[in-house]
Each structure stands twice: as C-alpha cells, then as structure tokens.
Short mmCIF file of C-alpha atoms and ligand atoms in Angstrom, two decimals:
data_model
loop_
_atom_site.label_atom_id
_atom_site.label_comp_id
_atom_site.label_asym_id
_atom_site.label_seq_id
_atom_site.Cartn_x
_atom_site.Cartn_y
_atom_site.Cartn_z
CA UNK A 726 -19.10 -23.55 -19.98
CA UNK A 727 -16.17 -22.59 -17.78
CA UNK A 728 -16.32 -23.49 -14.31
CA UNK A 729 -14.76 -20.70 -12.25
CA UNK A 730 -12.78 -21.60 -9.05
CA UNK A 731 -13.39 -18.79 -7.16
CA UNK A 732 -10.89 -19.74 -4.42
CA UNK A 733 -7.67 -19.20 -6.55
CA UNK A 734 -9.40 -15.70 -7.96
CA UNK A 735 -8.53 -12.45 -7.05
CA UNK A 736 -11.16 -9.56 -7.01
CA UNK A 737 -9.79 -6.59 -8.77
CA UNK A 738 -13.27 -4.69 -9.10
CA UNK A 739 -16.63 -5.57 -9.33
CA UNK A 740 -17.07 -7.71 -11.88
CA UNK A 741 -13.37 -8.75 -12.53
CA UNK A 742 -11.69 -11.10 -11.12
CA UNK A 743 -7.59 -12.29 -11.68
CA UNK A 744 -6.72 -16.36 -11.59
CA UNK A 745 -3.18 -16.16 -10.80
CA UNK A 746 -2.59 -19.92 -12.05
CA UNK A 747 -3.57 -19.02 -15.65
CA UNK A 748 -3.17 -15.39 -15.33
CA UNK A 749 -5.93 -14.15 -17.13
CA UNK A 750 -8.13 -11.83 -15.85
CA UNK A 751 -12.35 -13.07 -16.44
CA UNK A 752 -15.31 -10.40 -16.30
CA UNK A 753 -18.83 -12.28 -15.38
CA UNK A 754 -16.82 -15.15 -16.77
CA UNK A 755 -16.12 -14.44 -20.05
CA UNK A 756 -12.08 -14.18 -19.88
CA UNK A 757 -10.95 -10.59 -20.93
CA UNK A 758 -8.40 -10.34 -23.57
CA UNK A 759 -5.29 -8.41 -22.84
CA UNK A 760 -2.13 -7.70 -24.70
CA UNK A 761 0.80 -8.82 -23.01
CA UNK A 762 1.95 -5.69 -22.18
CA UNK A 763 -0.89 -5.00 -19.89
CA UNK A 764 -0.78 -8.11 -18.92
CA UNK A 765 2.19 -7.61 -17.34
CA UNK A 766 1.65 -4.85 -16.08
CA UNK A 767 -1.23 -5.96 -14.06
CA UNK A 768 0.81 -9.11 -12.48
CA UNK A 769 3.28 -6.91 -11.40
CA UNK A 770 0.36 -4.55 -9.90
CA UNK A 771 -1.04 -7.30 -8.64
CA UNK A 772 2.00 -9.14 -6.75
CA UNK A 773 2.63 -5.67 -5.13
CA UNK A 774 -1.27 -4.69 -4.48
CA UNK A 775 -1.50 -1.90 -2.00
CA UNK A 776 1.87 -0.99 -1.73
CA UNK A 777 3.40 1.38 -4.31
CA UNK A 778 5.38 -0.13 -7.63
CA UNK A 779 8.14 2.20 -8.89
CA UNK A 780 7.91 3.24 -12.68
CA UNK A 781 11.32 1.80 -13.22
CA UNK A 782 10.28 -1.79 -12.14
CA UNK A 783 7.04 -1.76 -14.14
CA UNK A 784 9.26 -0.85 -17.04
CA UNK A 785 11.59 -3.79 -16.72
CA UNK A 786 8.92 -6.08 -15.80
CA UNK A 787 6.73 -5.82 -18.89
CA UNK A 788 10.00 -4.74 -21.25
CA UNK A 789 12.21 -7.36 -20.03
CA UNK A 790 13.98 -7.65 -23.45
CA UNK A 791 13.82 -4.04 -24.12
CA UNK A 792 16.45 -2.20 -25.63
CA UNK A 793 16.08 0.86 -25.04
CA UNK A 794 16.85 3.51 -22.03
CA UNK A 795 14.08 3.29 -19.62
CA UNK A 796 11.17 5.83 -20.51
CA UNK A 797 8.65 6.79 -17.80
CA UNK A 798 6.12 7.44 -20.71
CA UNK A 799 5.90 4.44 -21.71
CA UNK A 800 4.26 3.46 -18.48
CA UNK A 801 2.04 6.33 -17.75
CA UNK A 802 0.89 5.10 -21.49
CA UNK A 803 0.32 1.54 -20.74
CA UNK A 804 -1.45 2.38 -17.08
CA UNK A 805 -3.53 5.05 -18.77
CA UNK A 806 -4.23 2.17 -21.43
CA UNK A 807 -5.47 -0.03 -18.77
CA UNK A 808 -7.67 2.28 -16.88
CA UNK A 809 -9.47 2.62 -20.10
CA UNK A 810 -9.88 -1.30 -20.72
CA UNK A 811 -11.02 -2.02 -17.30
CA UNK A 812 -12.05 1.26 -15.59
CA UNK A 813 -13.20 -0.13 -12.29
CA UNK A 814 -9.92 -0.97 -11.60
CA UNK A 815 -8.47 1.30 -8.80
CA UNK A 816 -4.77 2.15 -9.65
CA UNK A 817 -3.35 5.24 -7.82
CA UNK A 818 -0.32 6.94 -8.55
CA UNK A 819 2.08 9.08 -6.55
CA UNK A 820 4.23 11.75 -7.33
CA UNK A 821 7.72 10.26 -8.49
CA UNK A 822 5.71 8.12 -10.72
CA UNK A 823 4.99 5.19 -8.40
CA UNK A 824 1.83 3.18 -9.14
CA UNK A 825 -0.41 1.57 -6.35
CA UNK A 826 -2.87 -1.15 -7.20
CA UNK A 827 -5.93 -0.87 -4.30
CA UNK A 828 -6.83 -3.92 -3.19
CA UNK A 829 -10.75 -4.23 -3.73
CA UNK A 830 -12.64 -4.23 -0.65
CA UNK A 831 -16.31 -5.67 -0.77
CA UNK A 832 -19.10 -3.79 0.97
CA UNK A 833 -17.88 -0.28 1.65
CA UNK A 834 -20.48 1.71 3.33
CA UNK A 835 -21.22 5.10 1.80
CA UNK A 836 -19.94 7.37 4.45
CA UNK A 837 -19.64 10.84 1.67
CA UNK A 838 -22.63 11.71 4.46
CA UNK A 839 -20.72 11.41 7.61
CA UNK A 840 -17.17 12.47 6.60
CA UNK A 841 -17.24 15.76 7.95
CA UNK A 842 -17.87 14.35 11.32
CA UNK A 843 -15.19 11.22 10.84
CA UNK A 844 -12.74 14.25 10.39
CA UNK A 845 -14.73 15.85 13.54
CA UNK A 846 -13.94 12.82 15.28
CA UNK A 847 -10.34 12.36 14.97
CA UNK A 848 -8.25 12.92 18.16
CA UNK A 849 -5.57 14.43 15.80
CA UNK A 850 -5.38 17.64 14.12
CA UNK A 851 -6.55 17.21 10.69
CA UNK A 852 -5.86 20.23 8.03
CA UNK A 853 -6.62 20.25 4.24
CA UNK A 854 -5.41 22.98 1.97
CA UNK A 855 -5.30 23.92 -1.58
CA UNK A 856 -2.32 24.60 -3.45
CA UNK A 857 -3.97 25.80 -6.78
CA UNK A 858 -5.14 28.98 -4.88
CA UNK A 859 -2.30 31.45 -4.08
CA UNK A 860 -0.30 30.72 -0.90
CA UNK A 861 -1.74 26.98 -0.51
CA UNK A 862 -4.25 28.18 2.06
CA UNK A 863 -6.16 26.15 4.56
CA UNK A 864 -9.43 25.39 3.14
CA UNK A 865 -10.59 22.66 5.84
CA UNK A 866 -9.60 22.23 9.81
CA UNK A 867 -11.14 19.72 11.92
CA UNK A 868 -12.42 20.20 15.99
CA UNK A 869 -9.03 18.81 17.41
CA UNK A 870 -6.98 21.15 15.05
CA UNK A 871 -9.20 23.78 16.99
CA UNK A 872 -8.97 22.64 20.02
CA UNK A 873 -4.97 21.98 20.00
CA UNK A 874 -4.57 25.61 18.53
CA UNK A 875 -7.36 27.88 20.27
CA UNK A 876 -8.10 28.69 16.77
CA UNK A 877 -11.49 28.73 15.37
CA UNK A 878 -12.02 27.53 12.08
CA UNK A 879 -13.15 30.68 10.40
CA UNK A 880 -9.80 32.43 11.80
CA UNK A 881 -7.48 29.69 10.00
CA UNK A 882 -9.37 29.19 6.86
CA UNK A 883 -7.67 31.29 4.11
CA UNK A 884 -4.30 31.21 5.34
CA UNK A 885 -1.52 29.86 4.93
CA UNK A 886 -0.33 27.17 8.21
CA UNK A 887 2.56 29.57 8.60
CA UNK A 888 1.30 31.42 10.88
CA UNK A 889 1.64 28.75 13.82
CA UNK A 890 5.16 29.18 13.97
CA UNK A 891 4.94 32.77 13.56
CA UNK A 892 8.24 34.41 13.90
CA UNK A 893 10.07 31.03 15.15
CA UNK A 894 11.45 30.19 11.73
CA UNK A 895 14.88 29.23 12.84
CA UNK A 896 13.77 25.04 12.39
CA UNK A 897 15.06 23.14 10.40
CA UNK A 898 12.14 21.25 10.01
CA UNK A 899 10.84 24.10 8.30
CA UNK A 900 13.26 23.63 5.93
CA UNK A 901 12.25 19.70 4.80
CA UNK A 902 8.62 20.77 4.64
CA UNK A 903 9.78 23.15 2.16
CA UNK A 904 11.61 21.11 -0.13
CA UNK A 905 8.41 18.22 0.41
CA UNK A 906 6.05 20.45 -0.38
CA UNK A 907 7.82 22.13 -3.64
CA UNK A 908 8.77 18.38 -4.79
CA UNK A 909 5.27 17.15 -4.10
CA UNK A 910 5.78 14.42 -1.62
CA UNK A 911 5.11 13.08 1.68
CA UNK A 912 6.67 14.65 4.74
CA UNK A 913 6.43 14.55 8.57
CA UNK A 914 8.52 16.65 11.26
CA UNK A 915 8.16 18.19 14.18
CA UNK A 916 7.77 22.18 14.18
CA UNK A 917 7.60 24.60 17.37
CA UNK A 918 4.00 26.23 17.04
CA UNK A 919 2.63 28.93 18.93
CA UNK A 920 -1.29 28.42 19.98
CA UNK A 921 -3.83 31.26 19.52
CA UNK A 922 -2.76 32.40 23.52
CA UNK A 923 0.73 32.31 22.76
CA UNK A 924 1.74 28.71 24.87
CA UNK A 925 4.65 27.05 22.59
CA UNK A 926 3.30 23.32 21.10
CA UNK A 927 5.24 20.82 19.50
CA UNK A 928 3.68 19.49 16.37
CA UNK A 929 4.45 16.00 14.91
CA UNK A 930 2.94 17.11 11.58
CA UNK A 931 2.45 15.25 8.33
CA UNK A 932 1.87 16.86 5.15
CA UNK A 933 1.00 14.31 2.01
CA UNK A 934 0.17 15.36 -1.64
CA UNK A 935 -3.36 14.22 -2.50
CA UNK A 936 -3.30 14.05 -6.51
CA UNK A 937 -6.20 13.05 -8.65
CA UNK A 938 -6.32 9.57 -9.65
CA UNK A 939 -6.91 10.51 -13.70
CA UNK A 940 -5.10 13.74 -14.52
CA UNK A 941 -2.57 12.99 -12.02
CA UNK A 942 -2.57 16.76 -11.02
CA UNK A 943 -1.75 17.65 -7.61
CA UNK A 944 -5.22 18.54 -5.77
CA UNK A 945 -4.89 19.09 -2.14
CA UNK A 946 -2.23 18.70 0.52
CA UNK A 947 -3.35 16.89 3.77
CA UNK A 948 -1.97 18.15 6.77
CA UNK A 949 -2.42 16.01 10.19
CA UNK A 950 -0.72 17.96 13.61
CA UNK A 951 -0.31 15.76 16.89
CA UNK A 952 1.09 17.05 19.67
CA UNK A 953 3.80 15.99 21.22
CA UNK A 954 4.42 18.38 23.45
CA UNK A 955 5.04 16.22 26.73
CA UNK A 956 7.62 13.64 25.09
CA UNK A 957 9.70 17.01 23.63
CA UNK A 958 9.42 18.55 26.68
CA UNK A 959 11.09 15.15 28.38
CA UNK A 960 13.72 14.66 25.95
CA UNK A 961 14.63 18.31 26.49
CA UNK A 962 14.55 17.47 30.53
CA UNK A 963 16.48 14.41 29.79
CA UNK A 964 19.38 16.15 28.11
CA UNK A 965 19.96 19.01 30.58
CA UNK A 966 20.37 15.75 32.96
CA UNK A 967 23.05 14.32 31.03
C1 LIG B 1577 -1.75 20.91 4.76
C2 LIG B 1577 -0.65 21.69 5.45
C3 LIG B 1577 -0.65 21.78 6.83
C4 LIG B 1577 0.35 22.49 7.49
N1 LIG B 1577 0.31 22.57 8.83
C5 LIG B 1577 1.23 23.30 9.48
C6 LIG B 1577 1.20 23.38 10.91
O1 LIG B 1577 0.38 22.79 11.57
N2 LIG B 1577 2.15 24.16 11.50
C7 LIG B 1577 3.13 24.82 10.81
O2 LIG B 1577 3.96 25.52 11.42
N3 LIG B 1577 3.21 24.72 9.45
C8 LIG B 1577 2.29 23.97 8.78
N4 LIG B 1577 2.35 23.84 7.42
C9 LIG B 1577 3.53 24.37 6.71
C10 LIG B 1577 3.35 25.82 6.24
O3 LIG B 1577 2.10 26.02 5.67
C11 LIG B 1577 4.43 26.14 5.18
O4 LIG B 1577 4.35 25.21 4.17
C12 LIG B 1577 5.80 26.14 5.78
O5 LIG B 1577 5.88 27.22 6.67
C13 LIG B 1577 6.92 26.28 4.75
O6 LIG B 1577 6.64 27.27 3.80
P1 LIG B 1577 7.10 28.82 3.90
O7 LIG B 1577 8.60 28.84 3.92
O8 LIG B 1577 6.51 29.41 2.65
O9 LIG B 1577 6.52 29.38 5.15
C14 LIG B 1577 1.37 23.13 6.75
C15 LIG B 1577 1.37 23.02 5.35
C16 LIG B 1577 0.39 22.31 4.72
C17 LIG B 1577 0.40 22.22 3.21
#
C-alpha cells in the first residue's frame, strides 16, 4: 500500500488531496484517474488558487499544441467536466469567463444561523438586490445602511438604490455603475447621496455580481456604501486653498 506524504499534498476538498511532485490528485488514497486535459486544467487552477485564471490562459495551458482559434467553450466544457468528476471541488467563475479555484479551508463553522446578524454587524453599509425582478430592487439592507441613510429597511426594500441620489444625476460615477452593472462586473465609485433628511453623503460604493457557481447565471448584485463624507469634504477644502 501507498504511503501518502501528507506534507507535499494539497487539500482540494474533503477527501481529495493534490501531490504536486507527481501531480496526481488521490481520494482516501486511491489515486483518481484524470485525462490530461483536466489534468491540466486543475494544475493551472491550482498554481493560481484563489485568485481568478482567465479563460484564455486555461485554454493555452491545457491546448498548448492546439491549432485552432481559442474557443471559450471549450473551457466552460472541460470545468463543467471536472465539477462532475470531483464535485467537492469549489471552482467559481466570474463574469468575463475567469475561473477561481477556492482554496479549501478546514473547519468552517456553520454560521447560515448568524448571518443576518454578521451583516447586522458590519460598520459598512451592506445592500443586496435582485436583478431578475424588474428594476434590480433592493431586497436586503443591513443596520449601518440604515443608520448612514435615515432609511428604514421596509422604506428601501423594493426599490431601486436610485433614489439616494435623487435628482443629482449629473456624476459621472453614475455613469461607470451603469456600464458595470449592464456588463455584469465589479465596480466601486463614489456617488453624492442624499439621506432620508435631505444632508448630502458621499458614498464609496461597491457593487459586485454574485452569480451561481453551477448555472453561472447572474443571481444577486452586492452593494456595500461607506461614507466618506469627511475625506470629500477635505479634498474639496483643500482645492479652494490651492
Ligand atoms: C446592490 C446595489 C446597490 C446600490 N447602491 C447604491 C447607493 O447606495 N447609492 C446610489 O446612488 N446608487 C446605488 N446603486 C446604483 C443604482 O441602483 C443604479 O444602478 C444607478 O443609479 C444606475 O442606474 P440608472 O441609470 O438606471 O439609475 C446601487 C445598485 C446596486 C445594484
């Protein structure tokens, strides 16, 4: 019987486990067998773990010798392949088809319980809509979202975030968020906002896609506001100085 080193192996889930000397990947120590292809694939995963891996390098990196033009499918094939052979491994994907191998982390507490109050907790505005419904209307606020805005959360839920700039749409912030949000992708700038008694706030905000992990479809956006009203409000000080 196989003696496994478990100091050269990687945990990818929990039973599998990667030796990056023989590159093989072992479940309970039987060594799994892969076709090259995904075999390549999951070095390349695995050398970038936790940080995203464009399509077009995956492609290159398992096709080397491939003639032809560089086809996305291909890739969305091979990772769906994958998922299927070992399906406790986490791979994530972002719009633009990037791929993200999550590192596996051992003893995660189930926190589904407490959630609601982790988001509760959070000295930042914290906002979660849902763009299947018409508009993309706010579906979740946290307390500090309320707090910044005056707003409680039955008067924001069901909108749109539009409303805290109100008629100030002369930004041209307003205008990236735009183009992020119709291309699906990450985002953050600051916006003038209005809170509920009219005083003007600025709002570092950051809007990110939230996509589910199998169909890929977009799911939610997450919005998180933090104001930095007192730096703007320098800066602006500064420059009438100069
Ligand atoms: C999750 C999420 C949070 C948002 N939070 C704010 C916000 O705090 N303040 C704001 O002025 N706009 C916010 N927006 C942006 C507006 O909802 C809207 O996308 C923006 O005004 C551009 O679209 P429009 O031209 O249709 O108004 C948020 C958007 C999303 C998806």
């Amino acid at each position: 019987m196989a003696v496994m080193n478990t100091k050269t192996l990687i945990k990818l889930c929990d039973k599998c486990y990667w030796n990056p000397l023989t590159q093989t990947l072992s479940e309970e120590n039987q060594i799994l067998v892969l076709t090259s292809s995904m075999t390549k694939l999951l070095e390349i995963l695995i050398d970038h773990h936790d940080k995203p891996v464009s399509s077009v390098d995956i492609f290159f990196h398992v096709w080397d010798d491939y003639e032809k033009e560089f086809n996305p499918k291909n890739v969305r094939n091979l990772i769906s392949n994958l998922r299927k052979r070992i399906p406790c491994l986490s791979i994530n994907n972002y719009y633009g088809g990037r791929y993200v191998l999550k590192k596996y982390r051992d003893n995660i507490p189930d926190i589904t319980d407490y959630v609601l109050e982790i988001l509760d907790q959070a000295k930042n505005g914290i906002t979660i809509s849902d763009p299947n419904l018409p508009d993309n209307p706010v579906i979740f606020v946290n307390e500090a979202f309320s707090e910044l805005f005056g707003y409680t959360p039955e008067e924001v839920i069901g909108r749109n975030c539009r409303f805290l700039h109100g008629e100030d749409r002369d930004q041209i912030a307003l205008k990236e968020i735009q183009s992020a949000i119709s291309e699906k992708r990450d985002i953050t700038a600051t916006l003038r906002n209005y809170s509920k008694s009219g005083e003007l706030i600025f709002n570092e905000l950051t809007i990110s896609p939230i996509f589910d992990k199998k169909t890929e479809k977009l799911k939610y956006y997450l919005g998180v506001q933090k104001n930095v009203t007192a730096i703007q409000k320098l800066i602006q000080q500064i420059k009438r100085m100069l």
